[in-house]
CSV table of C-alpha atoms in Angstrom, one decimal:
chain,number,residue,atom,x,y,z
A,19,MET,CA,-87.0,47.0,-3.9
A,20,SER,CA,-86.1,44.7,-1.2
A,21,GLU,CA,-82.5,44.1,-0.4
A,22,PRO,CA,-81.2,40.8,-1.8
A,23,LEU,CA,-80.3,38.3,0.9
A,24,ALA,CA,-77.4,35.9,0.9
A,25,ALA,CA,-78.0,32.3,0.2
A,26,PRO,CA,-78.3,30.1,3.3
A,27,HIS,CA,-75.0,28.5,2.9
A,28,THR,CA,-73.6,26.4,5.8
A,29,ARG,CA,-70.3,28.0,7.0
A,30,ALA,CA,-67.5,25.6,7.8
A,31,PRO,CA,-65.8,26.3,11.2
A,32,LEU,CA,-62.4,26.0,9.6
A,33,THR,CA,-60.9,28.6,7.2
A,34,LEU,CA,-57.8,28.2,5.1
A,35,GLU,CA,-56.0,30.6,7.4
A,36,SER,CA,-56.9,28.6,10.6
A,37,ILE,CA,-56.0,25.3,8.9
A,38,MET,CA,-52.5,26.7,8.0
A,39,ARG,CA,-52.0,28.0,11.5
A,40,GLN,CA,-52.9,24.6,13.0
A,41,VAL,CA,-50.4,22.9,10.6
A,42,MET,CA,-47.6,25.3,11.5
A,43,LEU,CA,-48.4,24.8,15.2
A,44,ALA,CA,-48.2,21.0,14.8
A,45,ALA,CA,-44.9,21.3,13.0
A,46,ALA,CA,-43.4,23.8,15.4
A,47,PRO,CA,-42.1,21.3,18.1
A,48,ALA,CA,-40.2,19.2,15.6
A,49,THR,CA,-38.8,22.4,13.9
A,50,LEU,CA,-37.7,24.0,17.1
A,51,PHE,CA,-36.1,20.7,18.2
A,52,GLY,CA,-34.2,20.6,14.9
A,53,ILE,CA,-33.0,24.2,15.4
A,54,TRP,CA,-31.9,23.3,18.9
A,55,LEU,CA,-30.2,20.1,17.7
A,56,TYR,CA,-28.3,21.7,14.8
A,57,GLY,CA,-27.8,25.3,16.0
A,58,TRP,CA,-27.7,28.7,14.3
A,59,PRO,CA,-27.1,27.4,10.8
A,60,ALA,CA,-30.5,25.5,11.0
A,61,PHE,CA,-32.2,28.7,12.3
A,62,ASN,CA,-30.7,30.7,9.4
A,63,LEU,CA,-32.0,28.1,6.9
A,64,VAL,CA,-35.5,28.2,8.3
A,65,ALA,CA,-35.6,32.0,8.3
A,66,ILE,CA,-34.2,32.3,4.8
A,67,THR,CA,-36.7,29.7,3.4
A,68,LEU,CA,-39.7,31.4,5.1
A,69,VAL,CA,-38.7,34.9,3.8
A,70,THR,CA,-38.1,33.6,0.3
A,71,VAL,CA,-41.5,31.9,0.1
A,72,ILE,CA,-43.3,35.0,1.3
A,73,LEU,CA,-41.5,37.2,-1.3
A,74,ALA,CA,-42.2,34.6,-4.0
A,75,GLU,CA,-45.9,34.4,-3.1
A,76,LEU,CA,-46.2,38.2,-3.2
A,77,LEU,CA,-44.6,38.2,-6.6
A,78,CYS,CA,-46.9,35.5,-7.9
A,79,LEU,CA,-50.0,37.4,-6.5
A,80,ARG,CA,-48.8,40.6,-8.1
A,81,LEU,CA,-48.2,39.0,-11.5
A,82,ALA,CA,-51.6,37.3,-11.4
A,83,GLY,CA,-53.3,40.6,-10.6
A,84,ARG,CA,-54.6,39.4,-7.2
A,85,PRO,CA,-54.6,41.2,-3.9
A,86,THR,CA,-51.3,40.7,-2.2
A,87,GLY,CA,-53.1,40.3,1.1
A,88,GLY,CA,-53.7,36.7,0.0
A,89,VAL,CA,-50.2,35.9,1.3
A,90,ARG,CA,-51.8,36.1,4.8
A,91,ASP,CA,-53.6,32.8,4.2
A,92,GLY,CA,-50.4,31.1,5.4
A,93,SER,CA,-50.2,28.5,2.7
A,94,ALA,CA,-46.8,29.8,1.5
A,95,LEU,CA,-45.5,29.7,5.0
A,96,VAL,CA,-46.6,26.1,5.4
A,97,THR,CA,-44.9,25.2,2.1
A,98,GLY,CA,-41.7,27.0,3.2
A,99,LEU,CA,-41.7,25.4,6.7
A,100,ILE,CA,-42.1,21.8,5.3
A,101,LEU,CA,-39.4,22.5,2.8
A,102,ALA,CA,-37.0,23.8,5.4
A,103,MET,CA,-37.8,20.8,7.7
A,104,SER,CA,-36.7,18.4,4.9
A,105,LEU,CA,-33.4,20.2,4.0
A,106,PRO,CA,-29.9,19.3,5.3
A,107,PRO,CA,-29.6,21.4,8.5
A,108,TRP,CA,-26.4,23.2,7.4
A,109,ALA,CA,-27.3,23.7,3.8
A,110,PRO,CA,-26.1,27.0,2.3
A,111,TRP,CA,-28.4,30.0,1.9
A,112,TRP,CA,-28.9,29.6,-1.8
A,113,ILE,CA,-30.3,26.1,-1.4
A,114,ALA,CA,-33.1,27.7,0.7
A,115,VAL,CA,-33.6,30.5,-1.7
A,116,THR,CA,-33.7,28.2,-4.8
A,117,GLY,CA,-36.0,25.7,-3.1
A,118,GLY,CA,-38.4,28.4,-2.0
A,119,LEU,CA,-38.6,30.0,-5.4
A,120,VAL,CA,-39.1,26.6,-7.1
A,121,ALA,CA,-41.8,25.6,-4.6
A,122,ILE,CA,-43.9,28.8,-4.9
A,123,ILE,CA,-43.3,30.0,-8.4
A,124,VAL,CA,-42.8,26.7,-10.4
A,125,ALA,CA,-44.8,24.2,-8.4
A,126,LYS,CA,-47.6,26.5,-7.3
A,127,GLY,CA,-47.9,29.9,-9.0
A,128,VAL,CA,-47.6,28.5,-12.5
A,129,PHE,CA,-50.6,26.2,-11.9
A,130,GLY,CA,-52.8,29.1,-10.6
A,131,GLY,CA,-51.9,29.4,-7.0
A,132,THR,CA,-53.2,27.9,-3.8
A,133,GLY,CA,-55.4,24.8,-4.4
A,134,GLN,CA,-54.6,24.6,-8.1
A,135,ASN,CA,-51.3,22.8,-8.0
A,136,LEU,CA,-51.1,19.2,-9.1
A,137,PHE,CA,-47.9,18.3,-7.1
A,138,ASN,CA,-46.9,19.1,-3.5
A,139,PRO,CA,-44.8,22.3,-3.9
A,140,ALA,CA,-42.4,21.5,-1.1
A,141,MET,CA,-41.6,18.1,-2.5
A,142,VAL,CA,-41.2,19.4,-6.0
A,143,ALA,CA,-38.6,21.8,-4.6
A,144,ARG,CA,-36.9,19.0,-2.6
A,145,VAL,CA,-36.6,16.7,-5.6
A,146,ALA,CA,-35.4,19.5,-7.9
A,147,LEU,CA,-32.7,20.5,-5.4
A,148,LEU,CA,-31.7,16.8,-4.9
A,149,ILE,CA,-31.3,16.3,-8.6
A,150,ALA,CA,-29.6,19.6,-9.3
A,151,PHE,CA,-27.3,19.8,-6.2
A,152,PRO,CA,-26.8,16.3,-4.9
A,153,VAL,CA,-23.7,17.1,-2.9
A,154,GLU,CA,-25.2,20.0,-0.9
A,155,MET,CA,-28.5,18.0,-0.4
A,156,THR,CA,-26.8,14.9,1.0
A,157,ARG,CA,-24.4,16.5,3.5
A,158,TRP,CA,-25.6,15.5,6.9
A,159,VAL,CA,-24.0,16.7,10.1
A,160,GLU,CA,-23.7,15.2,13.6
A,161,PRO,CA,-26.1,16.7,16.1
A,162,ALA,CA,-24.5,19.7,17.9
A,163,PRO,CA,-27.2,21.1,20.3
A,164,LEU,CA,-27.2,24.8,21.0
A,165,THR,CA,-26.4,24.1,24.6
A,166,SER,CA,-23.3,22.1,23.8
A,167,GLY,CA,-19.8,23.5,23.3
A,168,ALA,CA,-19.7,21.9,19.8
A,169,SER,CA,-22.5,24.0,18.5
A,170,PRO,CA,-21.4,27.0,16.3
A,171,GLY,CA,-22.0,30.5,17.7
A,172,PHE,CA,-24.2,33.1,16.0
A,173,LEU,CA,-21.5,34.6,13.9
A,174,GLU,CA,-20.0,31.2,13.0
A,175,GLY,CA,-23.5,30.1,12.1
A,176,LEU,CA,-23.8,33.1,9.7
A,177,GLN,CA,-20.4,32.1,8.1
A,178,ILE,CA,-21.6,28.5,7.7
A,179,THR,CA,-24.8,29.5,6.0
A,180,PHE,CA,-23.6,32.4,3.8
A,181,LEU,CA,-19.9,31.6,3.2
A,182,GLY,CA,-19.9,27.8,3.5
A,183,ALA,CA,-17.1,28.2,6.1
A,184,VAL,CA,-17.1,24.7,7.6
A,185,ASP,CA,-14.8,21.7,7.6
A,186,TRP,CA,-17.2,19.1,6.2
A,187,ASP,CA,-14.8,16.2,6.9
A,188,ALA,CA,-15.0,17.0,10.6
A,189,VAL,CA,-18.8,17.3,11.0
A,190,THR,CA,-20.2,15.1,8.3
A,191,SER,CA,-22.1,12.0,9.3
A,192,ALA,CA,-24.2,9.4,7.5
A,193,THR,CA,-27.9,8.9,8.2
A,194,THR,CA,-29.3,5.5,9.1
A,195,LEU,CA,-30.6,4.9,5.6
A,196,ASP,CA,-27.3,6.0,4.0
A,197,ALA,CA,-25.4,3.7,6.3
A,198,THR,CA,-27.5,0.7,5.7
A,199,ARG,CA,-27.3,1.2,1.9
A,200,THR,CA,-23.5,1.5,2.1
A,201,ALA,CA,-23.3,-1.6,4.2
A,202,LEU,CA,-25.2,-3.6,1.6
A,203,ALA,CA,-23.1,-2.2,-1.2
A,204,GLU,CA,-20.0,-3.3,0.7
A,205,GLY,CA,-21.3,-6.8,1.1
A,206,ARG,CA,-22.2,-6.5,4.8
A,207,THR,CA,-25.6,-7.5,6.1
A,208,ILE,CA,-28.1,-5.0,7.6
A,209,GLU,CA,-28.2,-7.0,10.8
A,210,ALA,CA,-24.4,-6.4,11.2
A,211,ALA,CA,-24.5,-2.7,10.2
A,212,LEU,CA,-27.5,-1.5,12.1
A,213,PRO,CA,-26.2,-1.6,15.7
A,214,ASP,CA,-23.6,1.0,14.7
A,215,VAL,CA,-26.0,3.4,13.0
A,216,PHE,CA,-29.5,2.9,14.4
A,217,ASP,CA,-30.8,3.1,17.9
A,218,PRO,CA,-34.6,3.0,18.0
A,219,TRP,CA,-34.8,5.1,21.1
A,220,LEU,CA,-32.5,7.8,19.7
A,221,ALA,CA,-34.4,7.7,16.5
A,222,LEU,CA,-37.7,8.1,18.4
A,223,LEU,CA,-36.3,11.2,20.2
A,224,GLY,CA,-34.6,12.5,17.1
A,225,TYR,CA,-31.0,12.6,18.3
A,226,ALA,CA,-29.6,11.2,15.0
A,227,PRO,CA,-28.1,12.7,11.8
A,228,GLY,CA,-30.8,13.6,9.2
A,229,SER,CA,-32.7,16.5,7.8
A,230,LEU,CA,-33.4,19.6,9.8
A,231,ALA,CA,-36.7,18.5,11.4
A,232,GLU,CA,-37.6,15.1,10.2
A,233,SER,CA,-35.5,13.0,12.6
A,234,SER,CA,-37.7,13.3,15.8
A,235,ALA,CA,-40.3,10.6,15.3
A,236,LEU,CA,-41.8,11.4,18.7
A,237,LEU,CA,-42.4,15.1,18.0
A,238,LEU,CA,-43.7,14.4,14.4
A,239,LEU,CA,-46.0,11.8,15.8
A,240,ALA,CA,-47.3,14.2,18.4
A,241,GLY,CA,-47.9,16.9,15.7
A,242,GLY,CA,-49.7,14.3,13.5
A,243,ILE,CA,-51.9,13.2,16.4
A,244,TYR,CA,-52.7,16.9,17.1
A,245,LEU,CA,-53.8,17.4,13.4
A,246,LEU,CA,-55.9,14.3,13.6
A,247,ALA,CA,-57.5,15.4,16.9
A,248,ARG,CA,-58.3,18.8,15.4
A,249,ARG,CA,-59.6,17.1,12.2
A,250,ILE,CA,-57.2,19.1,10.1
A,251,ILE,CA,-56.2,15.9,8.3
A,252,ALA,CA,-58.1,12.6,7.8
A,253,TRP,CA,-56.8,9.5,9.4
A,254,ASP,CA,-56.8,7.3,6.3
A,255,ILE,CA,-53.6,8.6,4.7
A,256,PRO,CA,-51.2,8.4,7.6
A,257,ILE,CA,-52.6,5.2,9.0
A,258,VAL,CA,-52.8,3.3,5.7
A,259,MET,CA,-49.3,4.6,4.7
A,260,LEU,CA,-47.6,3.6,8.0
A,261,VAL,CA,-49.5,0.2,8.2
A,262,THR,CA,-48.6,-0.6,4.5
A,263,LEU,CA,-45.0,0.3,5.0
A,264,ALA,CA,-44.8,-1.7,8.2
A,265,VAL,CA,-46.4,-4.8,6.7
A,266,LEU,CA,-44.2,-4.7,3.6
A,267,SER,CA,-41.0,-4.2,5.5
A,268,THR,CA,-41.8,-6.8,8.2
A,269,GLY,CA,-42.8,-9.4,5.7
A,270,PHE,CA,-39.5,-9.1,3.7
A,271,HIS,CA,-37.5,-8.7,6.9
A,272,VAL,CA,-38.8,-12.0,8.2
A,273,LEU,CA,-37.9,-13.7,4.9
A,274,ASP,CA,-34.4,-12.3,4.8
A,275,PRO,CA,-33.2,-10.2,7.8
A,276,ASP,CA,-29.7,-9.8,6.4
A,277,ARG,CA,-31.1,-8.1,3.2
A,278,TYR,CA,-34.2,-6.2,4.2
A,279,ALA,CA,-34.5,-3.6,7.0
A,280,SER,CA,-37.2,-4.0,9.6
A,281,ALA,CA,-40.3,-1.9,10.0
A,282,SER,CA,-38.8,0.2,12.9
A,283,VAL,CA,-36.0,1.4,10.5
A,284,HIS,CA,-38.4,2.3,7.8
A,285,ILE,CA,-40.8,4.2,10.1
A,286,LEU,CA,-38.4,5.8,12.6
A,287,ALA,CA,-35.6,6.7,10.2
A,288,GLY,CA,-35.8,9.2,7.3
A,289,SER,CA,-38.9,11.3,6.5
A,290,THR,CA,-41.6,8.6,6.8
A,291,LEU,CA,-43.5,10.3,9.6
A,292,LEU,CA,-43.1,13.8,8.1
A,293,ALA,CA,-44.5,12.5,4.8
A,294,ALA,CA,-47.3,10.6,6.4
A,295,PHE,CA,-48.7,13.4,8.6
A,296,PHE,CA,-47.6,16.7,6.9
A,297,ILE,CA,-46.9,16.0,3.2
A,298,ALA,CA,-49.1,13.3,1.8
A,299,THR,CA,-52.1,14.7,3.5
A,300,ASP,CA,-52.0,17.9,1.4
A,301,PRO,CA,-55.7,18.2,0.4
A,302,SER,CA,-54.9,19.9,-2.9
A,303,THR,CA,-52.8,17.0,-4.2
A,304,SER,CA,-54.4,13.9,-2.6
A,305,PRO,CA,-57.7,12.2,-3.6
A,306,ALA,CA,-61.0,13.4,-2.3
A,307,THR,CA,-62.6,10.1,-1.2
A,308,PRO,CA,-61.6,7.9,1.7
A,309,PHE,CA,-61.0,4.9,-0.5
A,310,GLY,CA,-59.1,7.0,-3.0
A,311,ARG,CA,-56.9,8.3,-0.2
A,312,ALA,CA,-56.3,4.8,1.1
A,313,ILE,CA,-55.0,3.8,-2.4
A,314,PHE,CA,-52.9,6.9,-2.6
A,315,ALA,CA,-51.3,6.2,0.8
A,316,ALA,CA,-50.7,2.5,0.1
A,317,GLY,CA,-49.0,3.6,-3.2
A,318,CYS,CA,-46.8,6.1,-1.3
A,319,ALA,CA,-45.7,3.4,1.2
A,320,ALA,CA,-45.0,0.8,-1.6
A,321,ILE,CA,-42.9,3.3,-3.5
A,322,ILE,CA,-41.0,4.4,-0.4
A,323,TRP,CA,-40.1,0.7,0.4
A,324,LEU,CA,-39.2,-0.1,-3.3
A,325,VAL,CA,-36.9,3.0,-3.7
A,326,ARG,CA,-35.2,2.5,-0.3
A,327,THR,CA,-34.7,-1.2,-1.0
A,328,TYR,CA,-33.8,-1.3,-4.7
A,329,GLY,CA,-33.5,2.4,-5.9
A,330,GLY,CA,-30.6,4.7,-6.2
A,331,TYR,CA,-31.6,7.0,-3.3
A,332,PRO,CA,-31.8,6.0,0.3
A,333,GLU,CA,-34.6,8.5,1.0
A,334,ALA,CA,-37.8,8.2,-1.1
A,335,SER,CA,-40.7,10.0,0.5
A,336,ALA,CA,-40.5,13.0,-1.9
A,337,PHE,CA,-40.4,10.7,-4.9
A,338,ALA,CA,-43.3,8.6,-3.6
A,339,VAL,CA,-45.6,11.6,-2.9
A,340,LEU,CA,-44.9,13.2,-6.3
A,341,LEU,CA,-45.4,9.9,-8.2
A,342,MET,CA,-48.7,9.3,-6.4
A,343,ASN,CA,-49.7,13.0,-7.0
A,344,CYS,CA,-49.7,12.0,-10.7
A,345,PHE,CA,-52.4,9.4,-10.0
A,346,THR,CA,-54.6,11.6,-7.9
A,347,PRO,CA,-56.8,12.9,-10.9
A,348,ILE,CA,-57.2,9.3,-12.1
A,349,ILE,CA,-58.2,8.0,-8.7
A,350,ASP,CA,-60.6,10.9,-8.3
A,351,HIS,CA,-62.1,10.1,-11.7
A,352,TYR,CA,-63.0,6.5,-10.9
A,353,LEU,CA,-63.6,6.9,-7.2
A,354,ARG,CA,-65.4,10.2,-7.0
A,355,PRO,CA,-68.4,10.4,-4.6
A,356,ARG,CA,-71.8,9.5,-6.1
A,357,ILE,CA,-74.1,12.5,-6.7
A,358,TYR,CA,-77.5,12.0,-5.1
A,359,GLY,CA,-79.9,10.7,-7.8
A,360,ARG,CA,-77.1,9.6,-10.1
A,361,ASP,CA,-74.7,6.7,-10.5
A,362,ARG,CA,-70.9,6.9,-10.1
A,363,LEU,CA,-70.5,7.9,-13.7
A,364,GLY,CA,-72.9,10.8,-13.3
A,365,ASN,CA,-75.9,9.2,-15.2
A,366,PRO,CA,-79.4,9.7,-13.8
A,367,LEU,CA,-80.7,6.7,-11.8
A,368,ASN,CA,-84.3,7.4,-12.9
A,369,GLY,CA,-84.9,7.3,-16.7
A,370,LYS,CA,-87.4,10.1,-16.4
A,371,GLU,CA,-84.6,12.5,-15.4
A,372,GLN,CA,-83.1,12.0,-18.9
A,373,ARG,CA,-86.0,13.8,-20.5
A,374,PRO,CA,-85.9,17.6,-20.6
């Protein structure tokens, strides 16, 4: 008997492991900058989050009866890294642990593991933390680079992370989106409030209060361009999302500049670029077709603008991505690629094919 031969499948040059490595490499500059900008507490938060997601992934694989070596695919590390990037830089250790467990066990493991989840795991954890612990999730600190005298030392960083030993009144600072929202609530105009809280050049570089690694627009943009150049992500989601958000915000800003923030505020402040390049592009939770992805991205942008402008939260990327994740199965149902020889509903194009 001759030895059976493998089918002549075409092998893709990219594997899941290599894709995850490229994503982590693209996110590394913004993450390292965030650690430098906020010091040892930020480093502790990233380390705790990554250790937690690895242990949670091992637990899920063990309970599912799968080889624990699957943790080496890097998907859990990417989830943990994006979650850590979106957390307040001096958040306590239990925020990282709780977020990591929610992301891997609740948002991913319960649905069957990698590729089976309906919602972006990191954003599920972020929203869950924001709703459950609003105080800890909205404490932003002034940048205190590691090379400056204001930065806490290693032991002080451990005390901040594990004991909460920090005088919040002395270090707390509002983000640009928080400040503009407060200004409107106090009856001031955005045009009057922005000069005090928003500098486009500082926002581009990232030297502004915000989440751990979502403030440097320049480094996030560089990471996104790297992912596009390596064809790890498709161009349609980030481009359509940013263009839609820019058009919406510019249009309303022209109509009433005192009430509506400009496109530069919406794109450079907050987590817009992190969401556009690293979160909304998750292949497991975004549509499969280019037109479907364009609709998905436009929906994310519209929700971001609506929530920031009229909603109760100044930051909206996590809500936008999760809401559009709900529509991904519907978008894929109506915009799925046509199978050769069949129409878009799956019916044969030739009547003869209907006969057995």
